[in-house]
């Protein structure tokens, strides 16, 4: 069973000091559970129940449960202080709410599901067509391949995004190589951003010269090409033109074609330094 990316199901994590902080106190009780108390008598805990589920509770009636199966698939959960970070954000999110109940779980079919006591629900699964599918109460989006091996995003609001086979090949040669969850990241990101639109389209392709081309239904056009000297050139139909190259000292030089130039590199002491052709320097 594929490991589902659960970014959609988790709020952004904020760090905090795991200690007594003024009128707040974070500590571990005798059962090994994380606990929090504040001067205004707000109390919260993050513990593991007898079924292996991870459960957040507070004294304002809020409860969030991550089933054992779901918790085992959470990316990064074994990193130091991950639970501390999560606990801190849950406190921040729910301390001004009351009687909210949420459940994150994996069902018997291996689908990732979310539901709450306010009638909201979300599902991330692989459908019978082999497409990755995200759905909630009113929205549905899929990510799959066509007969030409192009990756296609579609949703029920008429939006469509196409990534050509050749374009994806360039991505796999870069830093996305080996990312087994790239589809999940891509679908959830598109559902969040493109899903806000109606009848919108985007295309990412590679032309016969190996240049990356982008266009959308709002009239935007972008071209990115690389010459024999490893210089990248960016151009769009809104008048923006950039060239990016490295010099013999391994400095990155950016030229916008309008007389503005920026040089980024390290000085003789190894410190990063940025300077432009107008005499400005940053380090």
C-alpha positions as a Markdown table, in Angstrom:
| # | Residue | x | y | z |
|---|---|---|---|---|
| 1 | Unk | 0.0 | 0.0 | 0.0 |
| 2 | Unk | 1.4 | 3.4 | -1.1 |
| 3 | Unk | 2.4 | 5.8 | 1.6 |
| 4 | Unk | 0.1 | 8.8 | 1.2 |
| 5 | Unk | 1.3 | 12.3 | 1.7 |
| 6 | Unk | -0.6 | 13.8 | 4.6 |
| 7 | Unk | 0.3 | 17.4 | 4.2 |
| 8 | Unk | -3.3 | 18.4 | 3.5 |
| 9 | Unk | -4.3 | 16.8 | 6.8 |
| 10 | Unk | -1.8 | 18.6 | 8.9 |
| 11 | Unk | -1.6 | 22.3 | 9.8 |
| 12 | Unk | 1.8 | 24.1 | 9.5 |
| 13 | Unk | 4.0 | 23.2 | 12.4 |
| 14 | Unk | 5.4 | 25.9 | 14.6 |
| 15 | Unk | 8.3 | 25.4 | 17.0 |
| 16 | Unk | 8.2 | 26.2 | 20.6 |
| 17 | Unk | 10.5 | 26.0 | 23.7 |
| 18 | Unk | 9.8 | 22.7 | 25.5 |
| 19 | Unk | 10.0 | 24.1 | 29.0 |
| 20 | Unk | 8.4 | 26.5 | 31.3 |
| 21 | Unk | 7.6 | 29.7 | 29.5 |
| 22 | Unk | 6.4 | 32.6 | 31.7 |
| 23 | Unk | 2.7 | 31.9 | 32.4 |
| 24 | Unk | 2.7 | 28.7 | 30.2 |
| 25 | Unk | 4.1 | 25.3 | 31.1 |
| 26 | Unk | 4.9 | 22.3 | 28.9 |
| 27 | Unk | 5.8 | 19.0 | 30.6 |
| 28 | Unk | 5.7 | 15.3 | 30.4 |
| 29 | Unk | 3.5 | 13.5 | 33.0 |
| 30 | Unk | 4.2 | 10.2 | 34.7 |
| 31 | Unk | 2.6 | 8.3 | 31.8 |
| 32 | Unk | 4.9 | 9.9 | 29.2 |
| 33 | Unk | 2.1 | 12.1 | 27.8 |
| 34 | Unk | 2.8 | 15.6 | 26.7 |
| 35 | Unk | 0.8 | 18.2 | 28.7 |
| 36 | Unk | 0.3 | 21.9 | 28.7 |
| 37 | Unk | -1.1 | 24.3 | 31.3 |
| 38 | Unk | -1.6 | 28.1 | 31.2 |
| 39 | Unk | -2.4 | 30.8 | 33.7 |
| 40 | Unk | -6.0 | 31.1 | 32.3 |
| 41 | Unk | -6.6 | 27.5 | 33.3 |
| 42 | Unk | -6.4 | 26.1 | 29.7 |
| 43 | Unk | -5.1 | 22.5 | 29.8 |
| 44 | Unk | -4.2 | 20.2 | 26.9 |
| 45 | Unk | -2.6 | 16.8 | 26.4 |
| 46 | Unk | -1.2 | 14.7 | 23.6 |
| 47 | Unk | -1.2 | 11.0 | 24.4 |
| 48 | Unk | -1.4 | 7.5 | 22.9 |
| 49 | Unk | -4.5 | 5.4 | 23.8 |
| 50 | Unk | -4.8 | 1.7 | 24.2 |
| 51 | Unk | -5.5 | 1.2 | 20.5 |
| 52 | Unk | -2.3 | 3.0 | 19.5 |
| 53 | Unk | -4.1 | 6.1 | 18.3 |
| 54 | Unk | -2.5 | 9.5 | 18.9 |
| 55 | Unk | -5.0 | 11.8 | 20.6 |
| 56 | Unk | -5.1 | 15.5 | 21.4 |
| 57 | Unk | -7.5 | 16.7 | 24.1 |
| 58 | Unk | -8.1 | 19.9 | 26.0 |
| 59 | Unk | -10.5 | 21.1 | 28.7 |
| 60 | Unk | -12.6 | 23.0 | 26.2 |
| 61 | Unk | -14.0 | 19.9 | 24.8 |
| 62 | Unk | -11.8 | 19.7 | 21.7 |
| 63 | Unk | -10.4 | 16.3 | 20.6 |
| 64 | Unk | -8.2 | 15.4 | 17.6 |
| 65 | Unk | -7.5 | 11.7 | 16.9 |
| 66 | Unk | -4.9 | 10.3 | 14.5 |
| 67 | Unk | -5.6 | 6.5 | 14.1 |
| 68 | Unk | -2.6 | 4.2 | 14.6 |
| 69 | Unk | -2.6 | 3.3 | 10.9 |
| 70 | Unk | -2.6 | 7.0 | 10.0 |
| 71 | Unk | 0.1 | 8.0 | 12.5 |
| 72 | Unk | 2.4 | 5.3 | 11.2 |
| 73 | Unk | 2.3 | 7.0 | 7.7 |
| 74 | Unk | 2.9 | 10.5 | 8.9 |
| 75 | Unk | 6.1 | 11.8 | 7.2 |
| 76 | Unk | 8.7 | 13.0 | 9.7 |
| 77 | Unk | 7.0 | 11.6 | 12.8 |
| 78 | Unk | 10.2 | 10.0 | 14.0 |
| 79 | Unk | 12.2 | 13.2 | 13.8 |
| 80 | Unk | 13.3 | 14.8 | 17.2 |
| 81 | Unk | 10.6 | 17.0 | 18.7 |
| 82 | Unk | 8.0 | 16.3 | 16.0 |
| 83 | Unk | 5.3 | 15.5 | 18.6 |
| 84 | Unk | 6.3 | 18.6 | 20.5 |
| 85 | Unk | 5.9 | 20.8 | 17.4 |
| 86 | Unk | 2.5 | 19.2 | 16.6 |
| 87 | Unk | 1.3 | 19.6 | 20.1 |
| 88 | Unk | 2.2 | 23.2 | 20.1 |
| 89 | Unk | 0.3 | 23.9 | 16.9 |
| 90 | Unk | -2.8 | 22.0 | 18.0 |
| 91 | Unk | -2.8 | 24.1 | 21.2 |
| 92 | Unk | -2.5 | 27.3 | 19.1 |
| 93 | Unk | -5.3 | 26.1 | 16.7 |
| 94 | Unk | -7.9 | 24.9 | 19.3 |
| 95 | Unk | -7.5 | 27.0 | 22.4 |
| 96 | Unk | -10.1 | 29.5 | 21.2 |
| 97 | Unk | -12.5 | 26.9 | 19.9 |
| 98 | Unk | -14.9 | 24.6 | 21.8 |
| 99 | Unk | -16.2 | 21.1 | 21.3 |
| 100 | Unk | -14.4 | 20.4 | 18.0 |
| 101 | Unk | -13.9 | 16.7 | 17.2 |
| 102 | Unk | -11.6 | 15.6 | 14.3 |
| 103 | Unk | -10.5 | 12.2 | 13.1 |
| 104 | Unk | -7.7 | 11.3 | 10.7 |
| 105 | Unk | -7.7 | 7.7 | 9.7 |
| 106 | Unk | -6.9 | 5.0 | 7.1 |
| 107 | Unk | -9.9 | 2.9 | 6.2 |
| 108 | Unk | -10.0 | -0.8 | 5.3 |
| 109 | Unk | -9.3 | 0.0 | 1.7 |
| 110 | Unk | -6.1 | 2.0 | 2.5 |
| 111 | Unk | -7.7 | 5.4 | 1.8 |
| 112 | Unk | -6.7 | 8.3 | 3.9 |
| 113 | Unk | -9.7 | 10.0 | 5.4 |
| 114 | Unk | -10.5 | 13.1 | 7.5 |
| 115 | Unk | -13.9 | 13.9 | 9.2 |
| 116 | Unk | -15.1 | 16.3 | 11.9 |
| 117 | Unk | -18.3 | 16.8 | 13.9 |
| 118 | Unk | -19.2 | 19.8 | 11.8 |
| 119 | Unk | -20.0 | 17.7 | 8.8 |
| 120 | Unk | -16.7 | 18.2 | 6.9 |
| 121 | Unk | -14.9 | 15.2 | 5.3 |
| 122 | Unk | -11.9 | 14.7 | 3.0 |
| 123 | Unk | -10.5 | 11.6 | 1.3 |
| 124 | Unk | -7.2 | 10.8 | -0.6 |
| 125 | Unk | -7.2 | 7.6 | -2.5 |
| 126 | Unk | -6.4 | 5.6 | -5.6 |
| 127 | Unk | -9.5 | 5.2 | -7.7 |
| 128 | Unk | -10.5 | 2.3 | -10.0 |
| 129 | Unk | -8.9 | 4.1 | -13.0 |
| 130 | Unk | -5.5 | 4.1 | -11.2 |
| 131 | Unk | -5.7 | 7.9 | -10.7 |
| 132 | Unk | -4.9 | 9.6 | -7.4 |
| 133 | Unk | -8.1 | 11.2 | -6.2 |
| 134 | Unk | -8.8 | 13.9 | -3.6 |
| 135 | Unk | -12.3 | 14.7 | -2.6 |
| 136 | Unk | -14.2 | 16.6 | 0.1 |
| 137 | Unk | -17.8 | 17.6 | 0.6 |
| 138 | Unk | -18.1 | 19.7 | -2.6 |
| 139 | Unk | -14.8 | 19.3 | -4.5 |
| 140 | Unk | -13.2 | 16.4 | -6.4 |
| 141 | Unk | -9.8 | 16.4 | -8.2 |
| 142 | Unk | -7.8 | 13.6 | -9.9 |
| 143 | Unk | -4.2 | 13.2 | -11.1 |
| 144 | Unk | -3.5 | 10.5 | -13.7 |
| 145 | Unk | -1.8 | 9.8 | -17.0 |
| 146 | Unk | -3.2 | 9.9 | -20.6 |
| 147 | Unk | -2.2 | 7.4 | -23.4 |
| 148 | Unk | 0.8 | 9.6 | -24.2 |
| 149 | Unk | 2.2 | 9.3 | -20.6 |
| 150 | Unk | 1.4 | 13.0 | -19.9 |
| 151 | Unk | 0.3 | 13.7 | -16.3 |
| 152 | Unk | -3.1 | 15.4 | -16.2 |
| 153 | Unk | -4.8 | 17.2 | -13.3 |
| 154 | Unk | -8.6 | 17.7 | -13.5 |
| 155 | Unk | -11.2 | 18.8 | -11.1 |
| 156 | Unk | -15.0 | 19.2 | -11.1 |
| 157 | Unk | -14.7 | 23.0 | -11.5 |
| 158 | Unk | -13.5 | 22.6 | -15.1 |
| 159 | Unk | -9.8 | 23.2 | -14.4 |
| 160 | Unk | -7.1 | 21.2 | -16.1 |
| 161 | Unk | -3.3 | 21.2 | -15.8 |
| 162 | Unk | -1.1 | 19.1 | -18.2 |
| 163 | Unk | 2.5 | 18.1 | -17.6 |
| 164 | Unk | 4.1 | 16.6 | -20.8 |
| 165 | Unk | 6.1 | 13.4 | -20.6 |
| 166 | Unk | 9.2 | 15.3 | -21.7 |
| 167 | Unk | 8.7 | 18.0 | -19.0 |
| 168 | Unk | 8.4 | 15.4 | -16.3 |
| 169 | Unk | 11.5 | 13.8 | -17.6 |
| 170 | Unk | 13.4 | 17.0 | -16.9 |
| 171 | Unk | 12.0 | 17.1 | -13.4 |
| 172 | Unk | 13.1 | 13.6 | -12.7 |
| 173 | Unk | 16.6 | 14.6 | -13.6 |
| 174 | Unk | 16.5 | 17.3 | -11.0 |
| 175 | Unk | 15.9 | 17.3 | -7.3 |
| 176 | Unk | 12.6 | 15.5 | -7.5 |
| 177 | Unk | 14.3 | 12.3 | -8.5 |
| 178 | Unk | 13.4 | 9.5 | -6.2 |
| 179 | Unk | 10.6 | 11.3 | -4.5 |
| 180 | Unk | 8.1 | 8.5 | -4.2 |
| 181 | Unk | 5.3 | 10.8 | -3.1 |
| 182 | Unk | 5.6 | 13.4 | -5.9 |
| 183 | Unk | 2.1 | 12.7 | -7.1 |
| 184 | Unk | 0.5 | 13.3 | -3.7 |
| 185 | Unk | 2.4 | 16.6 | -3.3 |
| 186 | Unk | 1.4 | 17.7 | -6.8 |
| 187 | Unk | -2.3 | 16.8 | -6.4 |
| 188 | Unk | -2.8 | 18.4 | -3.0 |
| 189 | Unk | -0.9 | 21.5 | -4.1 |
| 190 | Unk | -3.0 | 21.9 | -7.3 |
| 191 | Unk | -6.2 | 21.2 | -5.5 |
| 192 | Unk | -5.4 | 24.0 | -3.1 |
| 193 | Unk | -4.3 | 26.6 | -5.7 |
| 194 | Unk | -5.8 | 25.7 | -9.1 |
| 195 | Unk | -8.9 | 24.4 | -7.4 |
| 196 | Unk | -9.9 | 28.0 | -6.5 |
| 197 | Unk | -10.4 | 28.8 | -10.2 |
| 198 | Unk | -13.1 | 27.9 | -12.7 |
| 199 | Unk | -12.4 | 26.6 | -16.3 |
| 200 | Unk | -8.7 | 27.3 | -16.0 |
| 201 | Unk | -6.0 | 25.5 | -17.9 |
| 202 | Unk | -2.2 | 25.3 | -17.8 |
| 203 | Unk | 0.3 | 23.4 | -19.9 |
| 204 | Unk | 4.0 | 22.5 | -19.2 |
| 205 | Unk | 5.8 | 21.2 | -22.2 |
| 206 | Unk | 9.3 | 20.9 | -23.8 |
| 207 | Unk | 9.7 | 22.0 | -27.4 |
| 208 | Unk | 11.8 | 20.3 | -30.1 |
| 209 | Unk | 14.9 | 22.3 | -29.0 |
| 210 | Unk | 14.6 | 21.1 | -25.4 |
| 211 | Unk | 13.3 | 24.4 | -24.1 |
| 212 | Unk | 10.6 | 24.4 | -21.3 |
| 213 | Unk | 7.4 | 26.1 | -22.4 |
| 214 | Unk | 4.5 | 27.2 | -20.2 |
| 215 | Unk | 1.1 | 28.7 | -21.1 |
| 216 | Unk | -2.2 | 29.2 | -19.4 |
| 217 | Unk | -5.8 | 30.1 | -20.4 |
| 218 | Unk | -5.3 | 33.6 | -19.0 |
| 219 | Unk | -2.8 | 34.4 | -21.8 |
| 220 | Unk | 0.5 | 33.9 | -19.9 |
| 221 | Unk | 3.4 | 32.5 | -21.9 |
| 222 | Unk | 6.8 | 31.6 | -20.5 |
| 223 | Unk | 9.9 | 30.0 | -22.1 |
| 224 | Unk | 13.1 | 28.8 | -20.4 |
| 225 | Unk | 16.0 | 27.6 | -22.3 |
| 226 | Unk | 19.6 | 26.5 | -21.6 |
| 227 | Unk | 22.5 | 27.2 | -24.0 |
| 228 | Unk | 25.7 | 25.4 | -24.7 |
| 229 | Unk | 27.4 | 27.4 | -21.9 |
| 230 | Unk | 24.9 | 26.4 | -19.3 |
| 231 | Unk | 23.3 | 29.8 | -19.3 |
| 232 | Unk | 19.6 | 29.9 | -18.5 |
| 233 | Unk | 17.3 | 32.3 | -20.3 |
| 234 | Unk | 13.8 | 33.2 | -19.0 |
| 235 | Unk | 11.3 | 35.1 | -21.2 |
| 236 | Unk | 7.6 | 35.7 | -20.9 |
| 237 | Unk | 5.0 | 37.6 | -22.9 |
| 238 | Unk | 4.8 | 40.3 | -20.2 |
| 239 | Unk | 8.2 | 41.8 | -21.0 |
| 240 | Unk | 10.2 | 40.0 | -18.4 |
| 241 | Unk | 13.6 | 38.6 | -19.6 |
| 242 | Unk | 16.3 | 37.1 | -17.4 |
| 243 | Unk | 19.6 | 35.4 | -18.1 |
| 244 | Unk | 21.4 | 33.3 | -15.4 |
| 245 | Unk | 24.9 | 32.1 | -15.8 |
| 246 | Unk | 28.0 | 31.1 | -13.7 |
| 247 | Unk | 31.3 | 32.8 | -14.2 |
| 248 | Unk | 34.8 | 31.3 | -13.9 |
| 249 | Unk | 34.7 | 32.0 | -10.1 |
| 250 | Unk | 31.5 | 30.0 | -9.7 |
| 251 | Unk | 29.5 | 33.2 | -9.1 |
| 252 | Unk | 25.9 | 33.2 | -10.3 |
| 253 | Unk | 25.2 | 36.3 | -12.4 |
| 254 | Unk | 21.6 | 37.4 | -13.2 |
| 255 | Unk | 20.9 | 40.0 | -15.9 |
| 256 | Unk | 17.3 | 41.2 | -16.5 |
| 257 | Unk | 18.1 | 42.7 | -19.9 |
| 258 | Unk | 17.3 | 46.2 | -18.7 |
| 259 | Unk | 20.7 | 47.2 | -17.4 |
| 260 | Unk | 20.2 | 45.6 | -14.0 |
| 261 | Unk | 22.8 | 42.9 | -13.0 |
| 262 | Unk | 23.3 | 40.9 | -9.8 |
| 263 | Unk | 26.2 | 38.8 | -8.8 |
| 264 | Unk | 25.9 | 36.1 | -6.1 |
| 265 | Unk | 29.0 | 34.3 | -4.8 |
| 266 | Unk | 31.4 | 33.7 | -1.9 |
| 267 | Unk | 34.2 | 36.1 | -1.1 |
| 268 | Unk | 37.8 | 35.0 | -0.2 |
| 269 | Unk | 36.7 | 34.2 | 3.3 |
| 270 | Unk | 33.9 | 31.9 | 2.2 |
| 271 | Unk | 31.1 | 34.3 | 3.1 |
| 272 | Unk | 28.1 | 34.6 | 0.8 |
| 273 | Unk | 28.0 | 38.0 | -0.9 |
| 274 | Unk | 25.4 | 39.6 | -3.2 |
| 275 | Unk | 26.1 | 42.7 | -5.1 |
| 276 | Unk | 24.6 | 44.6 | -8.1 |
| 277 | Unk | 26.0 | 46.9 | -10.8 |
| 278 | Unk | 24.8 | 50.0 | -8.9 |
| 279 | Unk | 27.2 | 49.6 | -6.0 |
| 280 | Unk | 24.9 | 47.9 | -3.6 |
| 281 | Unk | 26.3 | 44.9 | -1.5 |
| 282 | Unk | 24.7 | 42.5 | 0.9 |
| 283 | Unk | 26.5 | 39.8 | 2.9 |
